[in-house]
CSV table of C-alpha atoms and ligand atoms in Angstrom, one decimal:
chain,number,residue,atom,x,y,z
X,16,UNK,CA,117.0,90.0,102.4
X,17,UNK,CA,117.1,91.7,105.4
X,18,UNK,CA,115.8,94.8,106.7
X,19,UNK,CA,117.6,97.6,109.5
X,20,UNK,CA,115.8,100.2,111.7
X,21,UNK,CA,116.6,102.9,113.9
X,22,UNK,CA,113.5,104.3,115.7
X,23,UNK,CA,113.6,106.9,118.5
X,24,UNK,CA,110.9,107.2,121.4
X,25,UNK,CA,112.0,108.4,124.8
X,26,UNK,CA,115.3,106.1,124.0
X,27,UNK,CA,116.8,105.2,121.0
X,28,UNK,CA,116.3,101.7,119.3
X,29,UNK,CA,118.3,100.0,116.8
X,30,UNK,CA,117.8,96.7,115.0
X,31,UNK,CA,117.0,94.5,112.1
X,32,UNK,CA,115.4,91.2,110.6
X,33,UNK,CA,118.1,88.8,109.6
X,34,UNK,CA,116.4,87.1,106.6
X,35,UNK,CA,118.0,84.0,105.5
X,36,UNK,CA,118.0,80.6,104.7
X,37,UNK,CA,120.7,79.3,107.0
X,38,UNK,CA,122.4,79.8,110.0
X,39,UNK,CA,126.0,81.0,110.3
X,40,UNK,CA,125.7,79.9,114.2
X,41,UNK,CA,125.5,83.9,115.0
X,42,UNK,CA,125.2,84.8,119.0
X,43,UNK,CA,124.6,87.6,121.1
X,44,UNK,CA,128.1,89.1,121.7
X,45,UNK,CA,129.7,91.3,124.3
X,46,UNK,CA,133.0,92.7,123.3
X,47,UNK,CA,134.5,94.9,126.1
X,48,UNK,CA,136.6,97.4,126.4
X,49,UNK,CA,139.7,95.5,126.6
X,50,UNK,CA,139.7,92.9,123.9
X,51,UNK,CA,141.8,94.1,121.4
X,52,UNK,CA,140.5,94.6,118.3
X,53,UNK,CA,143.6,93.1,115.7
X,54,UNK,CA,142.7,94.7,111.9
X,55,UNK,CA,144.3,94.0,108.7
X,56,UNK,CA,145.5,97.0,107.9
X,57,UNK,CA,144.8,99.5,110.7
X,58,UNK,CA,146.5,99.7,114.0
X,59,UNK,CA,144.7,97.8,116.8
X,60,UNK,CA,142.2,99.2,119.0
X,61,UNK,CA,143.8,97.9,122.0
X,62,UNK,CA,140.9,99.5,124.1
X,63,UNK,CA,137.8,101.5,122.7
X,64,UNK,CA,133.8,101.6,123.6
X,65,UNK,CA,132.2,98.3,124.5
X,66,UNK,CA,130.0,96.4,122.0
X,67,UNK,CA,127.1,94.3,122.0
X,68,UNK,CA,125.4,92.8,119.0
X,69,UNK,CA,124.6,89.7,117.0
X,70,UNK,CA,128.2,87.9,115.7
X,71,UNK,CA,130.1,84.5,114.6
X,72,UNK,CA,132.8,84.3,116.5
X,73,UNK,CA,135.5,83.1,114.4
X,74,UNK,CA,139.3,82.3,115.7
X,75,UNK,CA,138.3,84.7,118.5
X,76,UNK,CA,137.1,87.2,116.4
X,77,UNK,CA,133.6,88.8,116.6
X,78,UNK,CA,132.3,89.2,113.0
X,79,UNK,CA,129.1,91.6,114.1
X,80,UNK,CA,126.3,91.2,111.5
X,81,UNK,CA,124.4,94.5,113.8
X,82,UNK,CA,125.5,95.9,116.9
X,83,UNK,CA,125.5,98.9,119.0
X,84,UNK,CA,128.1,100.6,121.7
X,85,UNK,CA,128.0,101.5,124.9
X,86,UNK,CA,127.7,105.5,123.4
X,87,UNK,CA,124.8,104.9,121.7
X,88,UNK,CA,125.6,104.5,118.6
X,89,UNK,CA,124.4,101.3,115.9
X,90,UNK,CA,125.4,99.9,113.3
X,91,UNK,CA,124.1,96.8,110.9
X,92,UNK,CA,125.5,95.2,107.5
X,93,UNK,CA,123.4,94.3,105.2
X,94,UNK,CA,123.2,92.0,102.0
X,95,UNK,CA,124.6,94.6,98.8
X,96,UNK,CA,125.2,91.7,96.3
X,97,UNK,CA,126.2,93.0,93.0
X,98,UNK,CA,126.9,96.5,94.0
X,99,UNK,CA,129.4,96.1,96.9
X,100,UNK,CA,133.1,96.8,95.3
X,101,UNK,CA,135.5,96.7,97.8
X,102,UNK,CA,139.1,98.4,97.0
X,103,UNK,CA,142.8,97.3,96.8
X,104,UNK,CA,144.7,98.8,99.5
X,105,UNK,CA,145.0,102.8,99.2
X,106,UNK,CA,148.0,104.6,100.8
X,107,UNK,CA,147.3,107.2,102.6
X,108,UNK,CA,144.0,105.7,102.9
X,109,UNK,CA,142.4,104.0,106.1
X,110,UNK,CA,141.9,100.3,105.1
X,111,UNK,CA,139.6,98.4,106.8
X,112,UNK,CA,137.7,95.1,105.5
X,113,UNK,CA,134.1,94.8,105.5
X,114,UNK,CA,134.1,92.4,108.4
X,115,UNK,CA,135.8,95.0,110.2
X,116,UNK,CA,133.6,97.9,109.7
X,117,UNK,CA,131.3,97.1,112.4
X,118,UNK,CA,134.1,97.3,115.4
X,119,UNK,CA,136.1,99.7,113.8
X,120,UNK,CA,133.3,102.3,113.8
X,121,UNK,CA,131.6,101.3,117.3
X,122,UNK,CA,134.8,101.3,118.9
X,123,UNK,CA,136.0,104.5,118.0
X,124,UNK,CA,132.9,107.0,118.1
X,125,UNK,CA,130.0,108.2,119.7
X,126,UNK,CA,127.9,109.6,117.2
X,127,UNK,CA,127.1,109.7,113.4
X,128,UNK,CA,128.1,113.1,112.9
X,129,UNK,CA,131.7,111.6,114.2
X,130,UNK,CA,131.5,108.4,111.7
X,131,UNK,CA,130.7,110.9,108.4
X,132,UNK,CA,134.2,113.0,109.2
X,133,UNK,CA,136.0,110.2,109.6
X,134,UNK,CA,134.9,108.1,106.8
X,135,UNK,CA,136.6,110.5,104.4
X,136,UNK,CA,139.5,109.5,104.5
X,137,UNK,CA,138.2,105.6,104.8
X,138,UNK,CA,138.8,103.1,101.9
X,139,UNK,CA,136.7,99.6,102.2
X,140,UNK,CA,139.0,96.7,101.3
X,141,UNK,CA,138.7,93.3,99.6
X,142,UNK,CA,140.1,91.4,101.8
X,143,UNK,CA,138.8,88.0,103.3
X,144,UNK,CA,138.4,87.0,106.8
X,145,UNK,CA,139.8,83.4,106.0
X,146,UNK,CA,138.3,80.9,103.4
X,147,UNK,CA,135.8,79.8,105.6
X,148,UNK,CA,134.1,83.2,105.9
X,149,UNK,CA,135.0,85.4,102.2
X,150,UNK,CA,134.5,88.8,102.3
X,151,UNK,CA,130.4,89.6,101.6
X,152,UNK,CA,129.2,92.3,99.4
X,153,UNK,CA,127.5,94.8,102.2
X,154,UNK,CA,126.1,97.7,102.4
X,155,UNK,CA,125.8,99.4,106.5
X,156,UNK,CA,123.3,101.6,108.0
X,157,UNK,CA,124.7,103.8,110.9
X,158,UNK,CA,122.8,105.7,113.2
X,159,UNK,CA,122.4,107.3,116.8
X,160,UNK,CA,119.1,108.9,118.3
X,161,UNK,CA,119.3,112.2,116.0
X,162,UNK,CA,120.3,110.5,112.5
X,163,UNK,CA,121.2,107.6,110.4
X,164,UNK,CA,123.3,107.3,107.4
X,165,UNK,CA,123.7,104.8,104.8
X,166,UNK,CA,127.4,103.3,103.7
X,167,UNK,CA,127.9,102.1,100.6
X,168,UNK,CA,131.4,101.0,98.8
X,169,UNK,CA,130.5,100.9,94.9
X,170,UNK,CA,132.5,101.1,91.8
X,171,UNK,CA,132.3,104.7,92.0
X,172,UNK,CA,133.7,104.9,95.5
X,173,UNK,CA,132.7,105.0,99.0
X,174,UNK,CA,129.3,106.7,98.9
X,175,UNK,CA,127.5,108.4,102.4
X,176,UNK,CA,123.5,108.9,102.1
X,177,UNK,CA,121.8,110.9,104.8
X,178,UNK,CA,119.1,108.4,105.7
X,179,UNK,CA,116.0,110.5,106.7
X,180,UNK,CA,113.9,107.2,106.8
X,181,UNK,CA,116.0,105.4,109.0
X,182,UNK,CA,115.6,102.0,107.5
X,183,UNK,CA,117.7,100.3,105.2
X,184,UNK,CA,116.8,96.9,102.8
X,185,UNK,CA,119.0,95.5,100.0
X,186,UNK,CA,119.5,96.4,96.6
X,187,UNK,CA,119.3,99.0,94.5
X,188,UNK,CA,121.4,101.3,95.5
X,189,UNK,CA,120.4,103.9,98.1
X,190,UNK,CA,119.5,106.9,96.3
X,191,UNK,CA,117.5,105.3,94.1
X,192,UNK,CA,115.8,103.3,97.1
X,193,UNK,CA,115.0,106.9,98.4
X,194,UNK,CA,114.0,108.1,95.0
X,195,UNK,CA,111.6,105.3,94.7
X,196,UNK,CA,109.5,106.7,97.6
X,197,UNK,CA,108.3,110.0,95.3
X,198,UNK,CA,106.0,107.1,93.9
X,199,UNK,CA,104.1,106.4,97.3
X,200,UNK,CA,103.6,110.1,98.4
X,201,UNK,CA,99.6,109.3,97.6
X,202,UNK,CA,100.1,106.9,100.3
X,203,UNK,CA,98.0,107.9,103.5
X,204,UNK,CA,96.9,106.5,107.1
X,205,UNK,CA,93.9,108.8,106.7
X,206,UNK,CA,91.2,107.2,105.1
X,207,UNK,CA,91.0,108.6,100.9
X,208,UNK,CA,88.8,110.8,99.5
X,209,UNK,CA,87.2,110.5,96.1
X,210,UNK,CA,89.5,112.4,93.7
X,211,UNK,CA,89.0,109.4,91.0
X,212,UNK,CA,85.0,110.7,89.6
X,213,UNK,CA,82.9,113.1,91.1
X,214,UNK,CA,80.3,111.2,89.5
X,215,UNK,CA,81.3,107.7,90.7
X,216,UNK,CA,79.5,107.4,94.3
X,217,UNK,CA,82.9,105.7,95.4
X,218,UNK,CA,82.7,104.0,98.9
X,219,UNK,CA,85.5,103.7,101.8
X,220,UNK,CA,84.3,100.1,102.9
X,221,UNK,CA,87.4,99.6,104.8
X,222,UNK,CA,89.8,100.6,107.2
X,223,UNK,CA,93.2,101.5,106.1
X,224,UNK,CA,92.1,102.5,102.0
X,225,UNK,CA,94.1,104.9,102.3
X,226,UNK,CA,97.4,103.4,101.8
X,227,UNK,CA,96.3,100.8,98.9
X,228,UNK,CA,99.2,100.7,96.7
X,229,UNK,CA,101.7,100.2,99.9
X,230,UNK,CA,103.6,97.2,98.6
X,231,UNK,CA,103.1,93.7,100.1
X,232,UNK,CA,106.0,91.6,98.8
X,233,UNK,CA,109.0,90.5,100.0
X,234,UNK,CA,111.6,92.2,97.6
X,235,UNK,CA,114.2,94.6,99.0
X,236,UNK,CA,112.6,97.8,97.1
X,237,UNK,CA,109.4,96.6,98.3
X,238,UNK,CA,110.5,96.1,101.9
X,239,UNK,CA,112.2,99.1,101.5
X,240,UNK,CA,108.6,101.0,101.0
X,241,UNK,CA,106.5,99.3,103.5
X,242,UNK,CA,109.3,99.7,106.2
X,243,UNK,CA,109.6,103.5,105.7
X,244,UNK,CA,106.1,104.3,105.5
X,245,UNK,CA,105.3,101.9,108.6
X,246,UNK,CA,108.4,103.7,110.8
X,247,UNK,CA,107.4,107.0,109.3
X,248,UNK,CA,103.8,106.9,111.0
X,249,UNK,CA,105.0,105.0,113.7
X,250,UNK,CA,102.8,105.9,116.9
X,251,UNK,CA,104.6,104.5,120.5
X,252,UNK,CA,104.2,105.6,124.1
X,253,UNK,CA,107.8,105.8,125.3
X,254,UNK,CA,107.9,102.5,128.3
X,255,UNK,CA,110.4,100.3,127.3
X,256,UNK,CA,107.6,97.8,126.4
X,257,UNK,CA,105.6,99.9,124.4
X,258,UNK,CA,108.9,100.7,122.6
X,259,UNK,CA,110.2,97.5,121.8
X,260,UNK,CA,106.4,96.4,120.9
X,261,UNK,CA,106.3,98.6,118.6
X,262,UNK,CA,110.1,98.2,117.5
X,263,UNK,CA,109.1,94.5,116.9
X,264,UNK,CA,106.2,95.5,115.1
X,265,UNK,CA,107.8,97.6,113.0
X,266,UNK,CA,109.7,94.5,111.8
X,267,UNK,CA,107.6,92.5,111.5
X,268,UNK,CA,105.6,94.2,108.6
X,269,UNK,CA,108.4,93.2,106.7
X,270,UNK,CA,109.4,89.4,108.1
X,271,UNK,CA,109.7,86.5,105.7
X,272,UNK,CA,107.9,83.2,106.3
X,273,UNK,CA,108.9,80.3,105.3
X,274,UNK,CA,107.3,79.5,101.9
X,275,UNK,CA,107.5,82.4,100.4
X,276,UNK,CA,110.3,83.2,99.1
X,277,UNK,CA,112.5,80.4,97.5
X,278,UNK,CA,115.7,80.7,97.3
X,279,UNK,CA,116.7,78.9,94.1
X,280,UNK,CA,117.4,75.8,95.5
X,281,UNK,CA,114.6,73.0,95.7
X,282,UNK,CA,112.2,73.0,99.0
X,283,UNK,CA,115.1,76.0,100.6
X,284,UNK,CA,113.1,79.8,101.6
X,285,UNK,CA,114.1,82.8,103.1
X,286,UNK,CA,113.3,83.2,106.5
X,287,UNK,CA,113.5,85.8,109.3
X,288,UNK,CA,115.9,84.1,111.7
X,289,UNK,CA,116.4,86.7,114.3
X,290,UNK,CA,114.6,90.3,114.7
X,291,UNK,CA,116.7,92.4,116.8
X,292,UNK,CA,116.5,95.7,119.0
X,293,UNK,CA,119.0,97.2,121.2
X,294,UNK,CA,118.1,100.0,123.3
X,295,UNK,CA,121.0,102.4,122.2
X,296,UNK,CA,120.5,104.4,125.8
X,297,UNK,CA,120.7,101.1,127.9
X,298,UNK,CA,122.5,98.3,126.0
X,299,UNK,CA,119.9,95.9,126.3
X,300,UNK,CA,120.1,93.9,123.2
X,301,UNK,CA,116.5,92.4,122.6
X,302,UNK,CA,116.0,89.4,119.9
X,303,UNK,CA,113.2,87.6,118.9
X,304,UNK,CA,113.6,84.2,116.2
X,305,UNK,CA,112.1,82.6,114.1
X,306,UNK,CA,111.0,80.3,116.4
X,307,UNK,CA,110.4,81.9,119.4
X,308,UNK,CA,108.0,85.0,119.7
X,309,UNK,CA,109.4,85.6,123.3
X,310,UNK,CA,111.3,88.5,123.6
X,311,UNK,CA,115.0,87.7,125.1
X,312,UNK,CA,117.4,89.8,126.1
X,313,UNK,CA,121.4,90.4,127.3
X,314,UNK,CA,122.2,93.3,129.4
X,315,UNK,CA,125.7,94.5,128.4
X,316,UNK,CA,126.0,96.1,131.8
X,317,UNK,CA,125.2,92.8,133.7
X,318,UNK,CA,129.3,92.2,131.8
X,319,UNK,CA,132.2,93.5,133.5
X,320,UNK,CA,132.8,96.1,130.5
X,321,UNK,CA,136.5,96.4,131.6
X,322,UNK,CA,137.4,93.1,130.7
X,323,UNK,CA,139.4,91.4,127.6
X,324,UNK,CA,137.6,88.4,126.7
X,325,UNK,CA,134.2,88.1,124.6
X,326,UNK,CA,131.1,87.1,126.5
X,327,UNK,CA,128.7,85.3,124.2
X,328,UNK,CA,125.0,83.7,124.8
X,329,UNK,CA,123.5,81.1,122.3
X,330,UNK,CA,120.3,82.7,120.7
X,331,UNK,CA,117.3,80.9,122.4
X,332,UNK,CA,115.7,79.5,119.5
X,333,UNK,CA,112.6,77.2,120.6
X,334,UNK,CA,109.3,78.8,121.0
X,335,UNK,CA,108.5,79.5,124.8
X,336,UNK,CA,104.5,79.4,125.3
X,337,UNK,CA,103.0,80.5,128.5
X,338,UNK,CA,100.6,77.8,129.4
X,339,UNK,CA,98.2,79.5,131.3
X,340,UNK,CA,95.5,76.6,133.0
Z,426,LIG,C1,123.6,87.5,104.5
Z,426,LIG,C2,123.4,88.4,105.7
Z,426,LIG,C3,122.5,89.6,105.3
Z,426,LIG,C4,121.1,89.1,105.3
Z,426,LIG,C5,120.6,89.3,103.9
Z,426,LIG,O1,120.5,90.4,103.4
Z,426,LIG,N1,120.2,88.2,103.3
Z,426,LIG,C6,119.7,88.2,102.0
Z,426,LIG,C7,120.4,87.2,101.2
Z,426,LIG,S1,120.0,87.4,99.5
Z,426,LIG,O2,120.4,88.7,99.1
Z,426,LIG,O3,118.5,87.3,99.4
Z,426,LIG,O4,120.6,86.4,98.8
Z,426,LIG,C8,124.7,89.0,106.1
Z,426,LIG,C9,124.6,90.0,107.3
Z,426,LIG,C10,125.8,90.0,108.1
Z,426,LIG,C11,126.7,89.0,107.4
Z,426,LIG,C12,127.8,88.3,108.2
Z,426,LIG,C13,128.7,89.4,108.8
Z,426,LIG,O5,129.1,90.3,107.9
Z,426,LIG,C14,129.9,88.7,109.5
Z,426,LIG,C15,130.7,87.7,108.6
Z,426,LIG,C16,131.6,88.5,107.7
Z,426,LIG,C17,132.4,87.5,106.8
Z,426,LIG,O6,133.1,88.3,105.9
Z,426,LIG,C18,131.5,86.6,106.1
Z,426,LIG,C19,130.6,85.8,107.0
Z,426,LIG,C20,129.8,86.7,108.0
Z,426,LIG,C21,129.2,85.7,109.0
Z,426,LIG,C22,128.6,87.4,107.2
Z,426,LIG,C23,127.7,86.4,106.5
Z,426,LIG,C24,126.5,87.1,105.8
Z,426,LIG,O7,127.0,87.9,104.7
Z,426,LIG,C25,125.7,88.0,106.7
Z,426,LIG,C26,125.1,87.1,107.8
């Protein structure tokens, strides 16, 4: 499972938790404004906005699993399994794979408003980037400071949610996701009041009552809840630190440890390998893993942006503790 924000203080953050059980060997990528982008079934983008995010690189190629341009605009894929249906090839159509999606849209615009024209006339194909690395069944959250969307190619077709939460999980299906939250609209960061008995002396012996109910587990629908209500009354001062804090925080109410969710396979759990948040205004692309609490980051502007090869750092993975006597 994995879970995607987009949260806006003085700048604009975007990120996610990458929940799995392995590794795919994903780095922090830097795609500039030269490399040519090669697609299936598209013309290149011989030049376009520059990119950074988390990828595998693969025969040269960046396959971004989040990422956000140099215009401020972000983009993640996330896990859609049963209810991704990419399409055979449509004439007329704009074809482009799922592993594509992610460069396709960052290199060509600047805001979502741009994206939702465009994707009219857009048709998600089933096509694999090799054996190695088959297509997976994804659905995207897109957003900029002002507003995020939700893509998702079904049976039906290619369906575009406006995504007033800003957040996106897995399965079910986004509408009903955003349907689900009618059921939580009890849910409160006030303390309650007693509406069950007038005649019960009922007793608020705790902090936080008021939002008893908010779920606590680690299903998509469930992640889906705490992560809306938890960015919805999200209170941040607007440094960079306080932001990210609070960005990380954000994710966090909805990280996987390891142990709690098995994956099917003997003594094998879900984990949060990476939480991520780019600063959209800046292009700092912040990570945290598993494994290390330390916030890094990569500075797309520390990259000659007019270049034509991929820049790529190794995600720090071991925990860095400050020893302090
Ligand atoms: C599985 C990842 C999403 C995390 C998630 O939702 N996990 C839950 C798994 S489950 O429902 O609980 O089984 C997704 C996010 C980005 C995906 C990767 C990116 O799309 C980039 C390439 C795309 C290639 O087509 C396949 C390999 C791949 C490297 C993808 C592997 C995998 O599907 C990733 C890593």
């Amino acid at each position: 499972m994995c879970t995607g924000v987009s949260y806006t203080t003085r700048d604009h953050y975007f990120g996610r938790n990458l929940d799995l059980e392995f590794s795919y060997h994903e780095e922090v990528v830097v795609t500039p404004r030269n490399f040519p982008f090669r697609f299936r079934r598209v013309d290149p983008l011989e030049t376009h906005h520059a990119i950074i995010g988390i990828a595998t690189i693969a025969d040269g190629f960046p396959l971004y699993y989040d990422a956000v341009n140099e215009r401020g605009l972000g983009m993640a894929g996330l896990n859609f399994p049963d209810n991704a249906d990419y399409k055979p090839e449509a004439p007329g159509s704009t074809n482009i794979a799922s592993f594509e999606f992610i460069p396709w849209v960052l290199g060509r615009f600047e805001t979502v408003d741009e994206v939702e024209a465009a994707l009219a006339g857009v048709t998600i194909v089933d096509v694999s980037f090799s054996d190695a690395f088959p297509a997976s069944p994804l659905h995207w959250i897109i957003a900029d400071r002002s507003r995020s969307i939700t893509v998702e190619s079904v049976r039906e077709g290619l369906r575009v949610y406006d995504n007033p939460v800003g957040v996106l999980t897995n399965n079910p299906t986004f509408d009903i996701q955003l349907f689900g939250l009618n059921n939580y609209m009890h849910l409160s960061t006030y303390p309650p009041e007693n509406h069950f008995s007038p005649e019960l002396p009922l007793d608020r012996y705790s902090r936080g009552m008021g939002a008893i109910g908010l779920p606590g587990d680690l299903s998509s629908s469930s992640r889906f809840v705490k992560a809306a209500f938890t960015r919805m009354n999200s209170v941040a001062g607007e440094s960079e630190s306080e932001s990210i804090s609070q960005f990380f925080q954000i994710l966090g109410s909805v990280a996987q440890q390891r142990g709690c969710v098995h994956v099917g396979e003997e003594g094998k759990f879900e984990i949060t390998i990476y939480s991520s948040c780019c600063n959209t205004d800046t292009g700092v692309y912040y990570y945290t893993t598993y494994e290390n609490s330390q916030v890094s980051g990569v500075d797309m502007h520390r990259e000659d942006l007019d270049a034509d090869a991929l820049v790529h750092y190794p995600l720090v993975t071991g925990q860095q503790i400050n020893m302090q006597n």
